[in-house]
Coordinates of C-alpha atoms in Angstrom, one line a residue:
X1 CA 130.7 8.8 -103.1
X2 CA 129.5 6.0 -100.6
X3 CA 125.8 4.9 -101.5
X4 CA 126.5 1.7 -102.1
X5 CA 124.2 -1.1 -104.0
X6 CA 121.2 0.1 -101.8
X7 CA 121.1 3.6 -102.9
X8 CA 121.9 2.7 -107.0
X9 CA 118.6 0.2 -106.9
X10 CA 117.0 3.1 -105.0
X11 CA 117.7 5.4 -107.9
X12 CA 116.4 2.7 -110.5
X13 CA 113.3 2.1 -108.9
X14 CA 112.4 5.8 -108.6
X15 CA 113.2 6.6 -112.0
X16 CA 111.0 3.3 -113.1
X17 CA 108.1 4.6 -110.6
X18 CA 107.8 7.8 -113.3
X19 CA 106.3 6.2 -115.7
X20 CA 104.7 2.6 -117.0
X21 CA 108.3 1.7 -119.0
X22 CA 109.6 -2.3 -118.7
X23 CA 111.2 -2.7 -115.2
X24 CA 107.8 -1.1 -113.8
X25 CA 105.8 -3.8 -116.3
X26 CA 107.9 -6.4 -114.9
X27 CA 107.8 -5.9 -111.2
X28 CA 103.8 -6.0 -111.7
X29 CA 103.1 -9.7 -110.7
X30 CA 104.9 -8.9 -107.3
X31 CA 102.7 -5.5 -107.1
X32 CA 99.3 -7.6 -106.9
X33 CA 101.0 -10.0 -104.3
X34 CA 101.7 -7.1 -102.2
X35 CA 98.5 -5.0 -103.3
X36 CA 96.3 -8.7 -102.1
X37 CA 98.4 -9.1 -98.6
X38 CA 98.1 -5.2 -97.9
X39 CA 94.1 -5.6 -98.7
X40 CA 94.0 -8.5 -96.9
X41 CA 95.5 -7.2 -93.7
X42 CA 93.2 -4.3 -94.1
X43 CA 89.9 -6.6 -94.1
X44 CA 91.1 -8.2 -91.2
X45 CA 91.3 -5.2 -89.0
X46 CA 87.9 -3.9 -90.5
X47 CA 86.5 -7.2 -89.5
X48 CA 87.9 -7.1 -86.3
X49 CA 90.5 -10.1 -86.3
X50 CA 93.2 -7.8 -85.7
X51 CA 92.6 -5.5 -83.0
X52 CA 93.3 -1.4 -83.2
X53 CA 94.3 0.4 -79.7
X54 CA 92.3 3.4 -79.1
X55 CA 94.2 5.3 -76.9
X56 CA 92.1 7.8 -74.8
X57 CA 93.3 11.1 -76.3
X58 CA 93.2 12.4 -79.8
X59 CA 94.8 11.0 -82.4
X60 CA 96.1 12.7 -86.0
X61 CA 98.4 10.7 -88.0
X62 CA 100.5 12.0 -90.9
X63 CA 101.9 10.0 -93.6
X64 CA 102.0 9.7 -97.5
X65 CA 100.3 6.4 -99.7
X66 CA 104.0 6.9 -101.9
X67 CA 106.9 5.8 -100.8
X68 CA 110.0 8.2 -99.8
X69 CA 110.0 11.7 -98.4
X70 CA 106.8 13.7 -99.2
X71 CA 106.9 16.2 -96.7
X72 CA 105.6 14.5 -93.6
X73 CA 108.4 16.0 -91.6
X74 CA 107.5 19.7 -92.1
X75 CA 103.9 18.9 -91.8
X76 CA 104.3 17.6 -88.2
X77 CA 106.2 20.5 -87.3
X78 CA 103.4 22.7 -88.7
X79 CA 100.6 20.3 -87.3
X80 CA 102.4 20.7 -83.8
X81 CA 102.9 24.7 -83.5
X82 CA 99.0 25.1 -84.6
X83 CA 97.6 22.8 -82.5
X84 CA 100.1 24.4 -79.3
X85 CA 98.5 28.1 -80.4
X86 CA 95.3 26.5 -80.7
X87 CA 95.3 25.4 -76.5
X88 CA 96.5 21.4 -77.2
X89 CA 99.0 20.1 -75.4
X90 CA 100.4 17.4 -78.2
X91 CA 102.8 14.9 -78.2
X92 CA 104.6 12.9 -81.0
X93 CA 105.1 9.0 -81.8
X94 CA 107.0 7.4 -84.4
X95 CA 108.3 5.1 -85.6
X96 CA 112.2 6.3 -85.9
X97 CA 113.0 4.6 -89.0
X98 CA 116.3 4.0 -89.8
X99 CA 117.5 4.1 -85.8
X100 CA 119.5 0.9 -84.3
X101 CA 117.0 -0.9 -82.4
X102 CA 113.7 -1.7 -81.9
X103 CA 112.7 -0.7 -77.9
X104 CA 110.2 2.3 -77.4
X105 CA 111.9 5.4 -75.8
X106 CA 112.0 8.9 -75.2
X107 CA 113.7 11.6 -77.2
X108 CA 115.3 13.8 -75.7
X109 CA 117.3 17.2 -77.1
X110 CA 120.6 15.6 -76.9
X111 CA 119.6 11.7 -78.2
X112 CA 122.0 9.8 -80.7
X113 CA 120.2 10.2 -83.6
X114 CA 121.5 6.5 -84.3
X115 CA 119.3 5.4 -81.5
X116 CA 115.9 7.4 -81.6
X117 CA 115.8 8.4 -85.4
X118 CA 117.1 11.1 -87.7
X119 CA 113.5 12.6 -87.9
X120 CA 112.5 12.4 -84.2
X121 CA 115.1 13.8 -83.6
X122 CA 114.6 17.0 -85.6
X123 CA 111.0 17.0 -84.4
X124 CA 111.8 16.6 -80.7
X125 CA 113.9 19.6 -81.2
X126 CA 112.1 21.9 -83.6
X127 CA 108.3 21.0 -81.7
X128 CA 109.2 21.0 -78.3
X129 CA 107.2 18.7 -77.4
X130 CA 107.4 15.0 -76.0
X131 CA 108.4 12.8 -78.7
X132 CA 108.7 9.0 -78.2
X133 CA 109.7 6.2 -80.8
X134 CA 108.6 2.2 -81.0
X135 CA 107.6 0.0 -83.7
X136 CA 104.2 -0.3 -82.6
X137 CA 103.1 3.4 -82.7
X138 CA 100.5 2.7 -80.0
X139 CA 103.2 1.2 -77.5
X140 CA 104.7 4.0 -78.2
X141 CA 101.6 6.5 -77.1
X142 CA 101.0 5.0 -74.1
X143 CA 104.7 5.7 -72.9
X144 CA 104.3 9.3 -73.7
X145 CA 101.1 9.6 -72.0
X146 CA 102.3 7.9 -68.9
X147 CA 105.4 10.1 -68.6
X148 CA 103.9 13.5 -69.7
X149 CA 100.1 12.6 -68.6
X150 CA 99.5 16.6 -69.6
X151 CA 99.7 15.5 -73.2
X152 CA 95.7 15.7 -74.6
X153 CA 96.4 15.3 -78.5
X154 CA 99.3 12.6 -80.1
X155 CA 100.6 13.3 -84.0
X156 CA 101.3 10.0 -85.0
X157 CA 104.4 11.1 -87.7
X158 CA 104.5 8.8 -90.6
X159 CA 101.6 6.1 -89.4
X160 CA 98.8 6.0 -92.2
X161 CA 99.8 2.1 -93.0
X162 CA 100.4 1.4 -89.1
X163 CA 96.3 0.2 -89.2
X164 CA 97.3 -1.0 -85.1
X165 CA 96.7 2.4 -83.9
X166 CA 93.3 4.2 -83.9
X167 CA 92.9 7.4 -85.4
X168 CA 90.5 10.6 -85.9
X169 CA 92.2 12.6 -88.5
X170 CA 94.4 11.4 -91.3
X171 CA 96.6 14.0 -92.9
X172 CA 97.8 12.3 -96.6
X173 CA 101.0 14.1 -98.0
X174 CA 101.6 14.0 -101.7
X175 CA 104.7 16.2 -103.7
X176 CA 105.3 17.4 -106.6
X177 CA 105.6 13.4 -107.9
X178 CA 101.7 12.5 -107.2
X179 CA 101.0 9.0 -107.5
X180 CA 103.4 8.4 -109.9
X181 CA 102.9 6.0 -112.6
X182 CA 100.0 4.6 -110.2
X183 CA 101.0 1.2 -109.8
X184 CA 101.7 -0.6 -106.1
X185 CA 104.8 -1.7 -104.9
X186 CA 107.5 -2.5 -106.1
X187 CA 106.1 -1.9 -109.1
X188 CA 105.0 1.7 -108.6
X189 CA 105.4 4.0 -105.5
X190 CA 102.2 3.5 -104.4
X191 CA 101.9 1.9 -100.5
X192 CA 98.4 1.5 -100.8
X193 CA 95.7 2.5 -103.3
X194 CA 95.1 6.0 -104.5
X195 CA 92.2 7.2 -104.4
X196 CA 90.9 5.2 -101.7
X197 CA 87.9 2.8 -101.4
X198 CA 85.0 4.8 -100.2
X199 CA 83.9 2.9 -97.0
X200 CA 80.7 1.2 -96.3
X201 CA 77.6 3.0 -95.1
X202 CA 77.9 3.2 -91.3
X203 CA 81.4 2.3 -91.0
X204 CA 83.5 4.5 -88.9
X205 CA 86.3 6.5 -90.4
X206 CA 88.8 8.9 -89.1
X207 CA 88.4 12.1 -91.1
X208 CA 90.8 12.5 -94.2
X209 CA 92.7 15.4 -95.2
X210 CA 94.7 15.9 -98.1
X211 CA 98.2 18.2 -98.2
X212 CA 100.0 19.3 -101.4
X213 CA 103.9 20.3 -100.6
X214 CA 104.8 21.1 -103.4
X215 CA 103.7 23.0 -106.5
X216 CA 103.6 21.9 -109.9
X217 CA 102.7 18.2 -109.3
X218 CA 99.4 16.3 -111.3
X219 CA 96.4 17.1 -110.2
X220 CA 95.1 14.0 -108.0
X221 CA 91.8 12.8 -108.0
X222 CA 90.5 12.9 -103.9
X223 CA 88.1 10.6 -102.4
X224 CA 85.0 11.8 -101.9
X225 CA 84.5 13.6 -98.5
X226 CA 88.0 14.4 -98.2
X227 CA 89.1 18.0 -98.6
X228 CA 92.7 18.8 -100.2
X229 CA 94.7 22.3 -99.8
X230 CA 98.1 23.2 -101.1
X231 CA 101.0 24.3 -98.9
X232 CA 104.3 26.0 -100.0
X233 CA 107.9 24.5 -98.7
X234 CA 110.7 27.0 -98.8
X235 CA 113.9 27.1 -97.2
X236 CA 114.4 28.9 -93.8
X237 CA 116.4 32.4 -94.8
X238 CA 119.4 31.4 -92.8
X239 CA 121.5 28.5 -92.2
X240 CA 122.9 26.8 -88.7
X241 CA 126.2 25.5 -87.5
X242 CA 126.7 23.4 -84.6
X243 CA 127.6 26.2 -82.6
X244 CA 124.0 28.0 -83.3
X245 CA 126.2 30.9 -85.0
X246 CA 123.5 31.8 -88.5
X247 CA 124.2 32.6 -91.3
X248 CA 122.0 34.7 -93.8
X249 CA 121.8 32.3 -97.5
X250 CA 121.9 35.4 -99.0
X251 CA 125.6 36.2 -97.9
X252 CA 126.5 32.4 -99.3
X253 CA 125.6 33.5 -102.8
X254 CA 128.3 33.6 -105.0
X255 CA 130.5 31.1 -103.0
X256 CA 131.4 27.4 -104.6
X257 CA 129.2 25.3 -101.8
X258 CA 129.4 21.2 -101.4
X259 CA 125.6 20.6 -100.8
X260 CA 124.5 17.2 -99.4
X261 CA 121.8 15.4 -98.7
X262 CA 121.1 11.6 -97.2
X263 CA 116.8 12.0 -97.7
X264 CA 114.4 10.3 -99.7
X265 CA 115.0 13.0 -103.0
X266 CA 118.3 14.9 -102.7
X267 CA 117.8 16.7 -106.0
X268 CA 114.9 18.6 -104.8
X269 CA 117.2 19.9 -102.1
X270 CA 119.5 20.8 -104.5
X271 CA 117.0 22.5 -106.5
X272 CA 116.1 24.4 -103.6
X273 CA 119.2 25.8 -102.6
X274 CA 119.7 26.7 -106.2
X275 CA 116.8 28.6 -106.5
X276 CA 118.0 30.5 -103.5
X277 CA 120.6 32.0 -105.4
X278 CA 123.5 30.0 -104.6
X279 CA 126.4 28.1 -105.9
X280 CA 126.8 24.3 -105.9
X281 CA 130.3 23.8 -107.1
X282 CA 129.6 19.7 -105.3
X283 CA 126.5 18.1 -104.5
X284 CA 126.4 14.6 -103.0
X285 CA 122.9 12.9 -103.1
X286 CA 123.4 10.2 -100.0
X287 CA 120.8 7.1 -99.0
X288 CA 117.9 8.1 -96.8
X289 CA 119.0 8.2 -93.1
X290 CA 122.4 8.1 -94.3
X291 CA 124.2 7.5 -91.0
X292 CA 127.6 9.1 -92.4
X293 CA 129.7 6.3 -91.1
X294 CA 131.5 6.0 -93.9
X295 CA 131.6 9.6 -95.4
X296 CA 134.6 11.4 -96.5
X297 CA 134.6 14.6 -96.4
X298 CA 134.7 16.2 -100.1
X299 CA 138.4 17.7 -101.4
X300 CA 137.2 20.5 -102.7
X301 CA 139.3 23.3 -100.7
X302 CA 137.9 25.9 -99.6
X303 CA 134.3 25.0 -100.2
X304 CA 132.1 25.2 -97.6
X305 CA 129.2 22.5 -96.8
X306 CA 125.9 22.6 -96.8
X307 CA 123.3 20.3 -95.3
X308 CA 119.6 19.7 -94.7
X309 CA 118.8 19.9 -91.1
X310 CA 117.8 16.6 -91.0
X311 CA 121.6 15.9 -91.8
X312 CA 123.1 17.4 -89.4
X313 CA 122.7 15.7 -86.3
X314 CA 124.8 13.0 -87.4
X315 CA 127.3 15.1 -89.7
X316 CA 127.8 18.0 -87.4
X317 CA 130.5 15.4 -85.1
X318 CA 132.2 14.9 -88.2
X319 CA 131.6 18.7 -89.6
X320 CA 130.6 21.1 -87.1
X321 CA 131.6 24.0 -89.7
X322 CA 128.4 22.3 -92.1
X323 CA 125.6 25.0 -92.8
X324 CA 122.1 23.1 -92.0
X325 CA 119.1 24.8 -93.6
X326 CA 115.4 24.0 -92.1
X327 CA 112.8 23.5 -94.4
X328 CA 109.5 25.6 -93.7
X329 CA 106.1 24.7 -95.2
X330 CA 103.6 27.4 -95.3
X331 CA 100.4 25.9 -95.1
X332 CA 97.0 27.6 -95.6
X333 CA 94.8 29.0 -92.6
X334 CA 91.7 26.4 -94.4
X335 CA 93.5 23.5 -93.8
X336 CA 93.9 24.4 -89.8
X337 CA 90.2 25.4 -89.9
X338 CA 89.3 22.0 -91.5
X339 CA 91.6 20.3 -88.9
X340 CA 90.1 22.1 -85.8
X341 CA 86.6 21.2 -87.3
X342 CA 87.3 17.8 -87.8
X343 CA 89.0 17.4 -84.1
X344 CA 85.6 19.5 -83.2
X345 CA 83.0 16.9 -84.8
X346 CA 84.4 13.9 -82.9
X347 CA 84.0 15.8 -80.0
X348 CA 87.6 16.5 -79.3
X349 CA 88.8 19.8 -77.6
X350 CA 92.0 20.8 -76.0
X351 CA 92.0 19.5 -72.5
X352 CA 89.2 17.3 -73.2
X353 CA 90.1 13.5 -73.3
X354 CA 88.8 11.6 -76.3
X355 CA 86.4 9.2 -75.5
X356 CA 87.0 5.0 -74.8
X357 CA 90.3 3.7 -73.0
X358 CA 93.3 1.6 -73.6
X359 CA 92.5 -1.8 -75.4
X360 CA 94.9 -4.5 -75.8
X361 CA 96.5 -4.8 -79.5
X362 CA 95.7 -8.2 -80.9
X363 CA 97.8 -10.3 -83.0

């Protein structure tokens, strides 16, 4: 199977993220030189050397303080089709991590998910909504809201570190991993300290919410004035093929299936599908944003292949038989309620600009 160096070093520093064990001791020197830059390029933008853009509609930004695939993906989708029911018109920025290039753009339904982003991609599709991708996040929001100037709420997917781009509501995703053995970068899986600083008296915050994905991780100590709530991820009861034909995962049980995966933990996947009832004669656990270049398809006759929808973009050209499954996280009416009342506080209501305008990013 093709992972290559990348995705063997990958596998080390995960398993060496579990615990305190001597790879994770001796990565700890570069852990404080990362934990004293990141701090230091947080005091700057507290301190006002380096500029945030507020952009003049609301602003909730998902991400995760550990590195990889927590769930961030689901969430938006989940994040989006409240805040539509709710009377928002939202749109989405990101990043588009792992896409060839570094311009800002639109997504569109048929992009190449080589240029916009696996995830975008999936999101532009699944949310319906305007979705646009830049390195600078806030570049990226003021593209959307010039082309779709409808758009009263942006979901900033995978943003927490992007410190550039003014927020009101922070949405942290943890797993079933937690913080794992606690430690930074590269040292741990931690991209910033967990639990967080409180901040100063007077200092102004963008609310904080907390979102389990997973059951049966450590209980996490929370920061105080941030509320946490556990959601459920399952797999959608039916699978995709490029065609749109469905099929029921129950009819797949007791067939030998290839399963694959190219995100951030494979085996979970796996585990999933598992769990489901079926049969994984194969499974091949591929890099994140695997862009299936190089794949060969498996030998194994007469098995058929199954995917994460995230996949299958860029392995339906090469495999338009492949069975995609969605992911679905069910998350708890309290957390909405907290969301709406945090929006709410800050004076933020559908169809009801945010307050301040464009400023100019600084260095």
């Amino acid at each position: 199977m093709p992972t290559g160096a990348s995705a063997r070093l990958e596998t080390a520093l995960t398993g060496a993220w579990a615990r305190r064990g001597p790879l994770a001791w001796a990565l700890t020197p570069l852990a404080g030189l990362y934990g004293a830059l990141s701090g230091l390029r947080g005091a700057l933008y507290r301190a006002g050397w380096l500029r945030r853009t507020r952009l003049p509609v609301s602003v909730v930004v998902v991400g995760n303080v550990v590195a990889g695939g927590a769930g961030k993906t689901p969430t938006t989708l989940a994040l989006v089709a409240h805040l539509r029911a709710r009377g928002w018109r939202p749109g989405i920025v990101s990043r588009g991590h792992g896409r060839a290039g570094t311009d800002c753009r639109e997504v569109t339904p048929d992009a190449d998910p080589r240029l916009v982003g696996d995830e975008p991609l999936l999101l532009r599709r699944r949310a319906g909504v305007p979705v646009f991708v830049a390195p600078r996040r806030a570049e990226a929001g003021a593209a959307l809201l010039a082309a779709h100037p409808a758009c009263d709420l942006l979901v900033c997917d995978d943003g927490l570190q992007h410190l550039a781009l003014a927020r009101d509501v922070e949405v942290v995703v943890f797993d079933a991993r937690g913080t794992g053995n606690g430690w930074l970068l590269p040292a741990g899986p931690l991209r910033e300290p967990w639990p967080r600083a409180r901040p100063r008296s007077g200092q102004a915050h963008p609310a904080e919410l907390v979102l389990h994905t997973e059951a049966g991780g450590p209980s996490l100590p929370v920061p105080p004035g941030t509320q946490a709530f556990h959601a459920r991820r399952t797999l959608a009861p039916e699978a995709q093929r490029a065609d749109g034909t469905r099929v029921p995962l129950a009819a797949l049980r007791g067939q030998p299936l290839t399963a694959l995966a190219g995100i951030a933990r494979p085996a979970a996947f796996f585990t999933m599908l598992q769990s489901a009832g079926l049969t994984l004669a194969e499974t091949q656990a591929l890099p994140d944003h695997y862009d299936f270049r190089s794949w060969l398809r498996p030998s194994g006759k007469g098995q058929k292949l199954i995917c994460t929808e995230k996949d299958a973009a860029k392995l339906w050209p090469l495999a338009p038989d492949a069975l995609a499954v969605q992911l679905v996280l069910d998350v708890p009416p309290a957390f909405f309620a907290a969301l709406d009342e945090a929006l709410a506080a800050r004076g933020h209501s559908p169809r009801t600009p945010a307050p301040g305008a464009p400023q100019a990013v600084g260095p």
